[in-house]
Amino acid sequence: MEGLLSVIEELYQGKITASNTRVKVYKKSFKEHEQARLIMVKTNGIRYILVVGKGSLFDDLQGENIGKGKACPLSHENRLVLNRYFDYTVPRAFGTKIATMGLGDRLGLASPGHIEAIKGRLVKPILAQQSIRELTLTNRTMNDMLDAAAFAVFQEGYEGGYGADGDHIKQESDIQMALELGISMLTLDCSDYIPTGIGAKSLEEVRSEFEKYPKDVQDYYNERYLHQTFDVNGVAISFDEETLIKYVLEYDEALKYMVHVYNEYISKLDRDFDFEISIDETETITSPMAHFFVANELTSKGVKVISLAPRFCGEFQKGIDYIGDVEQFERELSEHALIAEYFGYKLSIHSGSDKFRVFPIIAKHTKGIVHVKTAGTNWLEAVRVIAKTNPYLYRRLHTFALRNLEEALKYYHITPDLDSIAPLDSVTDENLADYMNNDAARQVLHVTYGIILTAKDDNGEPLFKEEFYKTLDEYEDEYIESLVHHIGNHVDTLGL
Ligand SMILES: O=C(O)[C@@H](O)[C@@H](O)[C@H](O)C(=O)CO
């Protein structure tokens, strides 16, 4: 609480000079509401909202009395108070008319940089975006994610609107929980309902599986798709028996789940909402025709999606550029984009971090109406700051990540060439950050975030987490700069 008294006094008098060197004042956060004045500050690495004045906002914010005001911690309860008084701190949906960018923040520290990076661009930020996998691996809750984003928005005085995505949710209990907590977007991960290997089966094999479906279901699909051609914004799509049956076997169960979730939860919401369907985290590549099939079924059942994430050809591995045939990608992407446009939703690009080779293609065909998810790359920028500012910590993280890679591979599919990672003892402290320019090192550090952040020493104390946070706190401006540069490059290359 050192030094807060003088800032509270200044706030009371309405002239913040921020001359107190023990307290960092986030001047952009200054707000007046009726007879209360607020500002965010940091002292000894801890942030507070200082409030002076009177009225219900002053009374509702909970904190310690200091002089003429209060120092309120960034608690969940105080976040809810901010949400009640300042609309811009509440996550909101964006619909289909503007591009959005998922800016996953595994540490709860990246949003100030993200806000700076997208300000004034043709894209809205989904600042709160964490998958159940990420929350589990980092031991965080959905509320931790929502609190961090709302406080960042307040800190930066950013009133342009932001979203909160319950990302890659599979279970109904998680859907319910996330909706109750106030997310504005849900990414329904249907991968558990999509069998793999269907594409490789013979017509006889798939036909005999299809024949096990009730007769009315078989008739339904045959009548809707066989012997017809669909004109999708100039692309002709028609299904032969084998293709149709394979799509039914691949997507029928997933479609049932999508319709169920939409009818049970999404359609009943009394607020605008961005509902995204994800069929990307599976080995089954979504051809444009399969995409059409899924979208056509959803539309006929009244399911309104704001975005849909197909599994594109090639590989969208975490934290590195696109792997695969770029020409084929462009051919297919152009059709995916036309299909999305035809059905009136945004194409969603998952694992969108660092896909610089294909961003111009995505920009060209989606024409600014797209959703791109990033997450791990924001964590990697944090690791870059650690490498530059705390070499000793970086060296320990690096060694630990390589030793524990096997464990992380249970959750992520990556194929790093480990031999291409220079031995740690051959790299000087000044050059440690270069590891963040090596694909294999990036991938290793990308997927081991959970293991690193939750590692404990023999006494059960955090092995890295506290020092990691402390370093980033000390170098918060460097982290902001890094993100502005890196996410700025993403946004530039995407033409947004
Ligand atoms: O790591 C995760 O679980 C998530 O960040 C991603 O799968 C996310 O959906 C994404 O695509 C970020 O690029």
mmCIF file with all atom_site columns, C-alpha atoms in Angstrom, residues 232 235-237 287-289 291 329-341 347 365:
data_model
loop_
_atom_site.group_PDB
_atom_site.id
_atom_site.type_symbol
_atom_site.label_atom_id
_atom_site.label_alt_id
_atom_site.label_comp_id
_atom_site.label_asym_id
_atom_site.label_entity_id
_atom_site.label_seq_id
_atom_site.pdbx_PDB_ins_code
_atom_site.Cartn_x
_atom_site.Cartn_y
_atom_site.Cartn_z
_atom_site.occupancy
_atom_site.B_iso_or_equiv
_atom_site.pdbx_formal_charge
_atom_site.auth_seq_id
_atom_site.auth_comp_id
_atom_site.auth_asym_id
_atom_site.auth_atom_id
_atom_site.pdbx_PDB_model_num
ATOM 1  C CA . VAL A 1 232 ? -23.057 -21.786 -53.753 1.00 0.00 ? 232 VAL A CA 1
ATOM 2  C CA . VAL A 1 235 ? -19.455 -22.935 -56.909 1.00 0.00 ? 235 VAL A CA 1
ATOM 3  C CA . ALA A 1 236 ? -21.399 -26.008 -58.029 1.00 0.00 ? 236 ALA A CA 1
ATOM 4  C CA . ILE A 1 237 ? -21.640 -28.699 -55.361 1.00 0.00 ? 237 ILE A CA 1
ATOM 5  C CA . SER A 1 287 ? -13.341 -30.529 -47.580 1.00 0.00 ? 287 SER A CA 1
ATOM 6  C CA . PRO A 1 288 ? -15.374 -27.593 -48.911 1.00 0.00 ? 288 PRO A CA 1
ATOM 7  C CA . MET A 1 289 ? -18.129 -30.091 -49.783 1.00 0.00 ? 289 MET A CA 1
ATOM 8  C CA . HIS A 1 291 ? -18.267 -27.878 -44.958 1.00 0.00 ? 291 HIS A CA 1
ATOM 9  C CA . PHE A 1 329 ? -4.865  -24.315 -49.434 1.00 0.00 ? 329 PHE A CA 1
ATOM 10 C CA . GLU A 1 330 ? -5.845  -21.282 -51.498 1.00 0.00 ? 330 GLU A CA 1
ATOM 11 C CA . ARG A 1 331 ? -8.138  -23.310 -53.759 1.00 0.00 ? 331 ARG A CA 1
ATOM 12 C CA . GLU A 1 332 ? -9.937  -24.856 -50.806 1.00 0.00 ? 332 GLU A CA 1
ATOM 13 C CA . LEU A 1 333 ? -9.917  -21.734 -48.640 1.00 0.00 ? 333 LEU A CA 1
ATOM 14 C CA . SER A 1 334 ? -11.550 -19.734 -51.421 1.00 0.00 ? 334 SER A CA 1
ATOM 15 C CA . GLU A 1 335 ? -14.398 -22.253 -51.502 1.00 0.00 ? 335 GLU A CA 1
ATOM 16 C CA . HIS A 1 336 ? -14.681 -22.377 -47.704 1.00 0.00 ? 336 HIS A CA 1
ATOM 17 C CA . ALA A 1 337 ? -14.921 -18.587 -47.720 1.00 0.00 ? 337 ALA A CA 1
ATOM 18 C CA . LEU A 1 338 ? -17.663 -18.616 -50.367 1.00 0.00 ? 338 LEU A CA 1
ATOM 19 C CA . ILE A 1 339 ? -19.599 -21.209 -48.387 1.00 0.00 ? 339 ILE A CA 1
ATOM 20 C CA . ALA A 1 340 ? -19.322 -19.178 -45.186 1.00 0.00 ? 340 ALA A CA 1
ATOM 21 C CA . GLU A 1 341 ? -20.454 -16.067 -47.055 1.00 0.00 ? 341 GLU A CA 1
ATOM 22 C CA . LEU A 1 347 ? -14.941 -18.460 -41.397 1.00 0.00 ? 347 LEU A CA 1
ATOM 23 C CA . HIS A 1 365 ? -10.862 -14.515 -49.800 1.00 0.00 ? 365 HIS A CA 1
#
